[in-house]
XYZ file of C-alpha atoms in Angstrom:
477
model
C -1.217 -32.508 18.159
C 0.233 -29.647 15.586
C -1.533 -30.007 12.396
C 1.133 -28.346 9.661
C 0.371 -26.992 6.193
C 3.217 -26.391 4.004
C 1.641 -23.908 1.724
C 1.080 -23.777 -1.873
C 3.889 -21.954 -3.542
C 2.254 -20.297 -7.384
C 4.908 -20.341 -9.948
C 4.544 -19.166 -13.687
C 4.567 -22.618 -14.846
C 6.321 -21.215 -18.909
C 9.232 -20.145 -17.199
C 12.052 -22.165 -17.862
C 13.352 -21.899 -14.074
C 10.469 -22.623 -12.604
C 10.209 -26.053 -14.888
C 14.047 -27.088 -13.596
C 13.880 -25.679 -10.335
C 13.685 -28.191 -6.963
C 10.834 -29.424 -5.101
C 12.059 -29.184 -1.551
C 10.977 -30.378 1.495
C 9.418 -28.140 3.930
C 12.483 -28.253 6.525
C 11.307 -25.390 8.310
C 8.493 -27.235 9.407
C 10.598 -30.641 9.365
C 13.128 -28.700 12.390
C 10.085 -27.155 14.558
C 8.871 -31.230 14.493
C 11.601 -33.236 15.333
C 11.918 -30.386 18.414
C 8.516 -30.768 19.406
C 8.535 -34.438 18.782
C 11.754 -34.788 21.342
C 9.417 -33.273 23.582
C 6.852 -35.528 23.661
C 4.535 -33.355 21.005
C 2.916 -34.844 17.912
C 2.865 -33.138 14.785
C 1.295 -33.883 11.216
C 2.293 -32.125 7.993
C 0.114 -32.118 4.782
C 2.000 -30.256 2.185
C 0.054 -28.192 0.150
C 2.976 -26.925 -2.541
C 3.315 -30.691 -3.329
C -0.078 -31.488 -3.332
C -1.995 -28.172 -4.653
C -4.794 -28.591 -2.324
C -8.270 -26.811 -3.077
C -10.482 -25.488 -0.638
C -12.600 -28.622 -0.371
C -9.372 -30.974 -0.157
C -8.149 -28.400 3.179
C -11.291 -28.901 4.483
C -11.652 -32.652 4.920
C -8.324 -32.249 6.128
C -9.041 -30.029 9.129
C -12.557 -32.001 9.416
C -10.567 -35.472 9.500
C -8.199 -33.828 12.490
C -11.286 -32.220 14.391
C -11.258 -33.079 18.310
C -7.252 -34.441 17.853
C -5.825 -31.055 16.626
C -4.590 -28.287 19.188
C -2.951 -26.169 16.672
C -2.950 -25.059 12.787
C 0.842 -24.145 11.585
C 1.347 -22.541 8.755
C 4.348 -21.669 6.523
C 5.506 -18.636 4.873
C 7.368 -17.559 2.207
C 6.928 -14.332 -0.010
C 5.041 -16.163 -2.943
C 2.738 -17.760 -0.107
C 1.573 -14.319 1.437
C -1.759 -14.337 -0.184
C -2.318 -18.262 0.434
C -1.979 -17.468 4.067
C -5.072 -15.840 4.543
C -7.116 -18.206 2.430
C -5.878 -21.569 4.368
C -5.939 -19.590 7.881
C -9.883 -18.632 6.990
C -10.828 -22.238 6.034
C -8.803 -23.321 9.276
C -11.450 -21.383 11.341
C -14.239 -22.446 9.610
C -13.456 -25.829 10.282
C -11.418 -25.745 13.675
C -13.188 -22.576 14.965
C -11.503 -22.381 18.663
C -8.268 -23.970 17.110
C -5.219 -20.988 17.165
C -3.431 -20.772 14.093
C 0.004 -20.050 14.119
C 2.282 -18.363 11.275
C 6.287 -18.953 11.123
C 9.191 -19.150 8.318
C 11.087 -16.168 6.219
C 8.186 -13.734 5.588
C 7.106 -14.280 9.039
C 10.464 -13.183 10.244
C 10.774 -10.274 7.724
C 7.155 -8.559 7.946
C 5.471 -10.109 11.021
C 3.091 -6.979 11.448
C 1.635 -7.990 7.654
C 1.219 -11.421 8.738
C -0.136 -10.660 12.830
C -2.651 -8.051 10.784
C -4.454 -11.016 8.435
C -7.500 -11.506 10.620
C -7.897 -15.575 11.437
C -4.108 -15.371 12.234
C -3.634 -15.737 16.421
C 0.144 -15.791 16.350
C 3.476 -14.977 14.139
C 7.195 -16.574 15.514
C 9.222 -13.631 14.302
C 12.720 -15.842 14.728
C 14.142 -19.231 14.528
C 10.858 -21.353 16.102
C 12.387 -24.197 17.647
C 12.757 -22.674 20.738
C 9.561 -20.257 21.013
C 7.188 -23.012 19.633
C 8.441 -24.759 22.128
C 7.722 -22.530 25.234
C 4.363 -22.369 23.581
C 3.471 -26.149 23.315
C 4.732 -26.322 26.661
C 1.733 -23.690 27.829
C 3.922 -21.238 28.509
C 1.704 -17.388 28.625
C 2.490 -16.017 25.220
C 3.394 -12.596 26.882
C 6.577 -14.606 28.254
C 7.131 -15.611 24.863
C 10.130 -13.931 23.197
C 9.740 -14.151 19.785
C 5.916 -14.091 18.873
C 3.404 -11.343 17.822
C -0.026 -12.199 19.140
C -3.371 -10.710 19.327
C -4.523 -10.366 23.074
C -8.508 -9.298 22.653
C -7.789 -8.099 19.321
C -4.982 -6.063 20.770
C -1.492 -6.735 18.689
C 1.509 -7.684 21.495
C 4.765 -7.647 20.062
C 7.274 -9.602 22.308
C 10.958 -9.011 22.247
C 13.085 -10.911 19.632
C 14.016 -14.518 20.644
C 17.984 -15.221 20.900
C 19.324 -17.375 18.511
C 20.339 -21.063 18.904
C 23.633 -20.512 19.184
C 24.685 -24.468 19.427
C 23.029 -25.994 16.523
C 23.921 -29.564 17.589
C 21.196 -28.599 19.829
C 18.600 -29.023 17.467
C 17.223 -32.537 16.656
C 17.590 -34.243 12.884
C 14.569 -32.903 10.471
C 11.109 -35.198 11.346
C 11.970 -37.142 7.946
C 9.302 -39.472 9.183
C 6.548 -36.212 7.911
C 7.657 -36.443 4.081
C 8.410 -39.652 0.975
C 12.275 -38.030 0.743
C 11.507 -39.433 -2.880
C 8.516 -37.148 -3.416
C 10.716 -34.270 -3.691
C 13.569 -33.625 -6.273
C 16.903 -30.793 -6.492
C 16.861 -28.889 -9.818
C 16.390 -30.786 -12.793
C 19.139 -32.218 -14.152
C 21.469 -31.818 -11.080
C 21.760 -35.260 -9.429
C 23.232 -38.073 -10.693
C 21.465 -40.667 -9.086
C 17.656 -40.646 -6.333
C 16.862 -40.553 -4.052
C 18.290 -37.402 -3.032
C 18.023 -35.856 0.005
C 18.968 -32.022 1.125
C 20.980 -31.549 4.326
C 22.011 -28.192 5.983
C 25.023 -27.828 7.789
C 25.303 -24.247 8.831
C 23.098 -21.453 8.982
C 23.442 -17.424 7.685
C 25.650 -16.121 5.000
C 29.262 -14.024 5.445
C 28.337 -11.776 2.891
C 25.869 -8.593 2.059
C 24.652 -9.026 -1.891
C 22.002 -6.187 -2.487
C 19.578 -8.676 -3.966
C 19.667 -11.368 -0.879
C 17.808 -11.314 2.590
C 19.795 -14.048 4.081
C 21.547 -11.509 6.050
C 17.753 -9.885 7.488
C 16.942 -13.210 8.190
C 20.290 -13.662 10.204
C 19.480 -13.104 14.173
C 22.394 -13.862 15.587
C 24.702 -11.280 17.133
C 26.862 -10.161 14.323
C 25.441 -11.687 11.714
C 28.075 -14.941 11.984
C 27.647 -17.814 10.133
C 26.939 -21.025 13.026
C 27.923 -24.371 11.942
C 26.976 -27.983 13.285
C 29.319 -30.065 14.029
C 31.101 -32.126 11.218
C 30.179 -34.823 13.988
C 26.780 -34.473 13.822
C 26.360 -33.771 10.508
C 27.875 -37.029 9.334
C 25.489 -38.608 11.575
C 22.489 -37.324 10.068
C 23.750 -38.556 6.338
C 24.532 -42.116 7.556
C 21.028 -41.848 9.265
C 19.751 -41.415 6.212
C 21.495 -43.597 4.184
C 20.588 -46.183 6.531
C 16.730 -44.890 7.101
C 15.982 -43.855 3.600
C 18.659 -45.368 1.111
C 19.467 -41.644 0.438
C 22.173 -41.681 -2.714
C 22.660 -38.745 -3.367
C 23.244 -35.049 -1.334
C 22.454 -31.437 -1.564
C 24.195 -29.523 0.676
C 21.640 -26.486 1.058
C 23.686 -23.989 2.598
C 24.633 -20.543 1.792
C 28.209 -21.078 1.607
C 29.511 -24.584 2.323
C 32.938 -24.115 1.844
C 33.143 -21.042 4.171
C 34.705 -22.526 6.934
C 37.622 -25.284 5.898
C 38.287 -26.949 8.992
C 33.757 -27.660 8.978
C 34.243 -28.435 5.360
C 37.098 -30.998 5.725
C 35.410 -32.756 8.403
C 33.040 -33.024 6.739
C 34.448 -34.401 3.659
C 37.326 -36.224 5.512
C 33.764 -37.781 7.188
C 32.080 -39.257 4.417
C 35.191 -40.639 2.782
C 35.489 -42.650 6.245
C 32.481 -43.477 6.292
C 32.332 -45.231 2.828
C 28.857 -44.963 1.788
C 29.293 -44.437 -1.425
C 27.513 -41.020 -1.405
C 27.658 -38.810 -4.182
C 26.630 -34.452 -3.899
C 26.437 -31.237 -4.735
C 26.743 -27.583 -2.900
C 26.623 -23.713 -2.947
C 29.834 -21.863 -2.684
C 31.239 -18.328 -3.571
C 34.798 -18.026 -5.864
C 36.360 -16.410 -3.238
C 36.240 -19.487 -0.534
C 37.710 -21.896 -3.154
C 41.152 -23.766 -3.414
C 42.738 -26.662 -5.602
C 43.236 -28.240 -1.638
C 39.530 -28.088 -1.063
C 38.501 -29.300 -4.114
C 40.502 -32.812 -4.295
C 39.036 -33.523 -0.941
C 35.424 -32.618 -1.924
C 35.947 -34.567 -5.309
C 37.137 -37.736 -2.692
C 34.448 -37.648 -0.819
C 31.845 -37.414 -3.790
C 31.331 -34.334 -4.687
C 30.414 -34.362 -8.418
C 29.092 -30.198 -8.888
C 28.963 -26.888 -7.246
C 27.110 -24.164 -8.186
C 28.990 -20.425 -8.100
C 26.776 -17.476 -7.859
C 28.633 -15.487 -10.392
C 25.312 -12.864 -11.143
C 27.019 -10.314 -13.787
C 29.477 -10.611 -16.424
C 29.991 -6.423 -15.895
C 32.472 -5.252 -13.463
C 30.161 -2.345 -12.269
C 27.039 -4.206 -11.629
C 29.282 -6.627 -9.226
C 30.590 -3.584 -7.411
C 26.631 -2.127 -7.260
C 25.022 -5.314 -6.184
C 27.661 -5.714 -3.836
C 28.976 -9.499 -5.164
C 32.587 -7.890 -5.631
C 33.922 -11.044 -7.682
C 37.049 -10.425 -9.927
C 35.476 -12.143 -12.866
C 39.444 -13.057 -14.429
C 39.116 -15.163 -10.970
C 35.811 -16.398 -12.030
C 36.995 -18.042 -14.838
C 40.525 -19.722 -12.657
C 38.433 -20.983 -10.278
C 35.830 -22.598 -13.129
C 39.238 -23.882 -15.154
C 40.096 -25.529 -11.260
C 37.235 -27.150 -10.643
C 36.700 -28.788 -13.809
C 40.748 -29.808 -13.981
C 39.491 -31.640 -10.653
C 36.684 -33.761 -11.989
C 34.192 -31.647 -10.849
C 31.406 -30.471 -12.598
C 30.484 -26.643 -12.483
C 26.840 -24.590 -12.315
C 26.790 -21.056 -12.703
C 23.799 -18.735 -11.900
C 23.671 -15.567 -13.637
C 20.701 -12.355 -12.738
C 19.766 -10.224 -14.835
C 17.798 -6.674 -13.764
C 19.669 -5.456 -10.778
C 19.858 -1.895 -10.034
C 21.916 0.084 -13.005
C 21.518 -2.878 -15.378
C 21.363 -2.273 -18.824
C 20.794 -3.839 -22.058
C 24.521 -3.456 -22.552
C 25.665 -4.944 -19.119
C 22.758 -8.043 -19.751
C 24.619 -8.735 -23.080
C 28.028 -8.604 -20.805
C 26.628 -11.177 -19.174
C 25.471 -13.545 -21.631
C 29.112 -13.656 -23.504
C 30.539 -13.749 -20.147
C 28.831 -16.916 -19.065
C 29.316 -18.723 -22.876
C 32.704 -17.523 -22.533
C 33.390 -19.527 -18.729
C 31.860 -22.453 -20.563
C 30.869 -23.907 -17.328
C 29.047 -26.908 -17.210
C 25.734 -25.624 -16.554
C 24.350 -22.284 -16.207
C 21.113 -20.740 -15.201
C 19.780 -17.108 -15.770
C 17.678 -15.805 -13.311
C 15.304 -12.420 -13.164
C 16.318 -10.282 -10.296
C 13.713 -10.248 -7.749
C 12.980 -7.357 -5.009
C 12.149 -9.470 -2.149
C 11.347 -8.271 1.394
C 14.185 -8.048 3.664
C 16.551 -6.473 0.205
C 18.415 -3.541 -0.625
C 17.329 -3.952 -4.097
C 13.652 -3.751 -2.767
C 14.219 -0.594 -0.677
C 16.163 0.815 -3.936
C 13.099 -0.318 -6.366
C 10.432 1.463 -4.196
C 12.338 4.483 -3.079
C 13.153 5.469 -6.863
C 9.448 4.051 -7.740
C 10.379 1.241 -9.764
C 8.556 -1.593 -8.117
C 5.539 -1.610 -10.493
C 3.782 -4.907 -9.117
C 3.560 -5.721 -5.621
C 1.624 -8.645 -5.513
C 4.086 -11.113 -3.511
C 2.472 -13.560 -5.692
C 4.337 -12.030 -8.806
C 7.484 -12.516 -7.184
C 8.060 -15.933 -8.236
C 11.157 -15.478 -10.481
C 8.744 -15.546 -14.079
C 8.690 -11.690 -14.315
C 10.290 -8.822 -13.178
C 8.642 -6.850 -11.185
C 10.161 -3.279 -11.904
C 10.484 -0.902 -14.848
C 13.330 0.968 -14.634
C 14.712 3.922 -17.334
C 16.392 1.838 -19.000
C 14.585 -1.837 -18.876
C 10.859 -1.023 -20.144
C 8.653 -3.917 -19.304
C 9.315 -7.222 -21.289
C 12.916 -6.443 -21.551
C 14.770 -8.198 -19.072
C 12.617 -11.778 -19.944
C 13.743 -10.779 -23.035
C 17.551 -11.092 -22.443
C 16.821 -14.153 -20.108
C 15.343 -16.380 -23.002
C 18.240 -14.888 -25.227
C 20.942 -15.915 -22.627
C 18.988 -19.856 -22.712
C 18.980 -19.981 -26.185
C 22.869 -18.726 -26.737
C 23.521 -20.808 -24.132
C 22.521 -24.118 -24.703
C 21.850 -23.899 -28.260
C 24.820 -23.095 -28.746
C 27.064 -26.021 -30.939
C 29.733 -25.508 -28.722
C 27.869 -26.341 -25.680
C 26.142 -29.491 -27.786
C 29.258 -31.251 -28.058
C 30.489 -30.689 -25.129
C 27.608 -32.458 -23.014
C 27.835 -35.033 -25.445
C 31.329 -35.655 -25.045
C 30.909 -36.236 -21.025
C 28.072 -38.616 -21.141
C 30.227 -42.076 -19.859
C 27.203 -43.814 -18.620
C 23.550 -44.450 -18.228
C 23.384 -41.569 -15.059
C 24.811 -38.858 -17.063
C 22.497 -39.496 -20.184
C 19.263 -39.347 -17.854
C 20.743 -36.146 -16.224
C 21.197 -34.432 -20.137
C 17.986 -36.020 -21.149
C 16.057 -34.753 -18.149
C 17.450 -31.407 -18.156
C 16.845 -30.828 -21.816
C 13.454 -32.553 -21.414
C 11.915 -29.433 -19.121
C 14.115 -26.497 -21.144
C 12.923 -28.018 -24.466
C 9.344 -28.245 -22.947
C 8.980 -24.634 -21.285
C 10.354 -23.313 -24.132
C 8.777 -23.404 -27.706
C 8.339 -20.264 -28.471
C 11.859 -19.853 -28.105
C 12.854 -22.990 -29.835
C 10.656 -20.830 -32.590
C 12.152 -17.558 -33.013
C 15.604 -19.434 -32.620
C 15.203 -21.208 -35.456
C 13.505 -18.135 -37.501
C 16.435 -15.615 -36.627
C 18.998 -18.305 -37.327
C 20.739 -17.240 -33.814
């Protein structure tokens, strides 16, 4: 049996993102399963970001699984670096001949840091499904492609593995590991639970400075692979059936990348008549009025637009290119169509200002968008923005732990530390403060789902924020 443990993720609990932002399941883990379980492997998954296990708790878990367990899994993301090596050491105190295996984004991006932590046996550098695989089935882990592992102490790096190039391939997520309604999207986002999120493709067609989903891309190229509208329909009406799933978030990069995927897709679930209602990611640029009556049909109610600057020169120098006069047409479109629209803004890239921050702000009250989030520019592994932080010696922390979104992590010559929260809480306040934005919120609510959406959503900005609600009211901004 694989014993998983989705580790504990630390956020700065008074920032306002990290109050509305999701709780998602760990579908990393959830993929490697359902492959293993096809198979004819067990696995268990205790999730430790949803639970906030302390040491005692992990260790009545690995006690409980003693004599069943022939392998500890752990996750790994940037802001779980440092909880690796605490869970792997309590793992071999516990399960002291039991291997203990390391996999997700960091792993892929700095396997040697994660191979080097000493109660870790093995890293999967690549997609797992296939490599944990070869490995349950007792394959030697020198014929492993894929994999760091420690032979005697000795580090072996293996070859990469090859990427799964048919992703139809790949069993459903192990649903049957998680409560779907233990785990939320961002606050305020869905209109009715429980929700469940669903991935359709996997990589990203495009390079932003500030984004590792191309490092994290193996396949030749760096394409973008899709499932089958086929199959994907037939995981959503497997979990409308299995779960009484309601509501969708399509998790991908860029769902409206490839139109003849996306309109089977939609064309799908109006077929299919579930009465399904969702939301995606998508960038201006792969938008039309055509795509957006058949996405409306088939229940889509919001997408979110990575917009990122209101300045023309930070979008050239992050490398997001958007024409922001298209910005606001395709906003105008996709409210004319009935659906609602989420922008996400950044603030601190390389060459930001104060000046270009403010840009920002009056750009985003100016799209009047629906919703809009404000996020702190974050130099994670696997970025250009990293590599242009440390080369210039901006990076001032580099505690992975601190790279939660909360604060940013670089002084720069012209943002001295505290400056760029600073614009953030100023962009909230202008924002949604703002009497314009009041009313118009107010003027959409129609029914009981759309007043426990505002409510919620206000709820965790009002809560996070009182210091700003404070020095909004005393500056009279």
């Amino acid at each position: 049996m694989f014993l998983f443990i989705n580790l504990n993720q630390t956020l700065h609990s008074k920032f306002i993102m990290n109050k509305l932002r999701p709780e998602m399941p760990p579908y990393g883990v959830a993929y490697v399963a359902s492959i293993l379980a096809k198979n004819g492997f067990k696995s268990i998954l205790h999730d430790d970001n949803l639970l906030k296990y302390d040491d005692s708790k992990l260790r009545n878990i690995f006690r409980k699984y003693k004599g069943l367990v022939r392998v500890v899994g752990l996750t790994s993301i940037t802001t779980t670096f440092n909880q690796i090596s605490r869970v792997a050491q309590i793992s071999k105190e516990e399960l002291s001949d039991i291997p203990v295996i390391v996999g997700g984004p960091h792993a892929r991006l700095l396997p040697d840091e994660i191979i080097n932590i000493p109660s870790v046996d093995i890293v999967f550098t690549g997609e797992g499904e296939l490599s944990i695989l070869e490995y349950a089935n007792g394959r030697s882990l020198p014929e492993i492609n894929g994999i760091y592992f420690k032979d005697n102490g000795i580090i072996q790096r293996n070859p990469p593995a090859v990427c799964i190039e048919n992703l139809d391939e790949v069993p459903f997520p192990a649903y049957d590991l998680f409560n779907i309604s233990d785990y939320h999207s961002t606050r305020g986002i869905a209109k009715r639970h429980p929700v469940s999120y669903v991935i359709t493709s996997r990589g990203c067609p495009y390079n932003c400075t500030f984004c590792s989903s191309k490092a994290l891309n193996i396949a030749e190229g760096k394409r973008v692979r899709y499932r089958s509208s086929e199959n994907v329909l037939e995981e959503i009406e497997f979990l409308v059936k299995n779960y009484g799933v309601k509501e969708l978030f399509f998790s991908d990069d860029m769902f409206t990348g490839n139109t003849s995927h996306l309109f089977g897709v939609c064309e799908g679930l109006i077929n299919q008549k579930l009465n399904l209602t969702w939301v995606c990611m998508t960038h201006v640029n792969n938008i039309t009025e055509e795509k957006l009556k058949v996405m409306k049909r088939a229940g889509c109610h919001q997408i979110c637009y990575g917009v990122e600057s209101g300045d023309p020169e930070i979008q050239k120098i992050i490398n997001k290119n958007i024409n922001l006069e298209k910005v606001k047409t395709v906003v105008r479109l996709t409210q004319k169509n009935g659906i609602d629209v989420r922008c996400s803004f950044m603030f601190g890239n390389q060459c930001e200002t104060p000046e270009t921050m403010l840009r920002t702000i009056c750009f985003a009250k100016d799209l009047r968008p629906d919703f809009a989030s404000f996020n702190i520019a974050t130099p994670y592994p696997g970025t250009f923005f990293r590599s242009w932080a440390i080369e210039n010696s901006y990076l001032t922390n580099r505690n992975y732990e601190a790279l939660d979104s909360s604060t940013y992590a670089l002084v720069t010559p012209d943002l001295p530390l505290g400056i760029v929260e600073k614009y953030v809480n100023k962009a909230f306040r202008s924002f949604y403060y703002s009497p314009d934005y009041i009313l118009r919120r107010l003027l959409k609510i129609r029914d009981t789902a759309e007043l426990r959406r505002v409510t919620e959503s206000a709820f965790y900005a009002f809560k996070s924020l009182p210091g700003v609600v404070g020095s909004f009211i005393k500056k009279g901004e």
